XYZ file of C-alpha atoms in Angstrom:
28
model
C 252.811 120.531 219.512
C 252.308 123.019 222.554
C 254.167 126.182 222.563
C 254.666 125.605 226.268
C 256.800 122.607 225.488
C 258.682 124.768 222.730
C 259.243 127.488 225.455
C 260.177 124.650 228.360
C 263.092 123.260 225.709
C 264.053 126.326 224.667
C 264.703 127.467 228.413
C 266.666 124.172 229.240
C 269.004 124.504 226.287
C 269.530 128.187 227.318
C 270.518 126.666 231.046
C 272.608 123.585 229.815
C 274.394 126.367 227.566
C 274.912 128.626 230.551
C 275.826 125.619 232.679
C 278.957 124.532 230.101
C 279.841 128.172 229.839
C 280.255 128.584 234.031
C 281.662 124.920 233.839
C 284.432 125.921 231.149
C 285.244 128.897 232.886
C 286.063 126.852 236.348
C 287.683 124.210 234.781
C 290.223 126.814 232.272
């Protein structure tokens, strides 16, 4: 394994969590 791929999933998870957070916050 590469850390770059590590780093690249760890960065997408971070976004998809920020995306539901902003998502949540529209939709309540």
């Amino acid at each position: 394994m590469s850390h770059g791929y590590t780093n690249n999933f760890a960065l997408i998870v971070v976004l998809f969590i920020l995306l539901i957070i902003i998502g949540a916050s529209y939709l309540y």
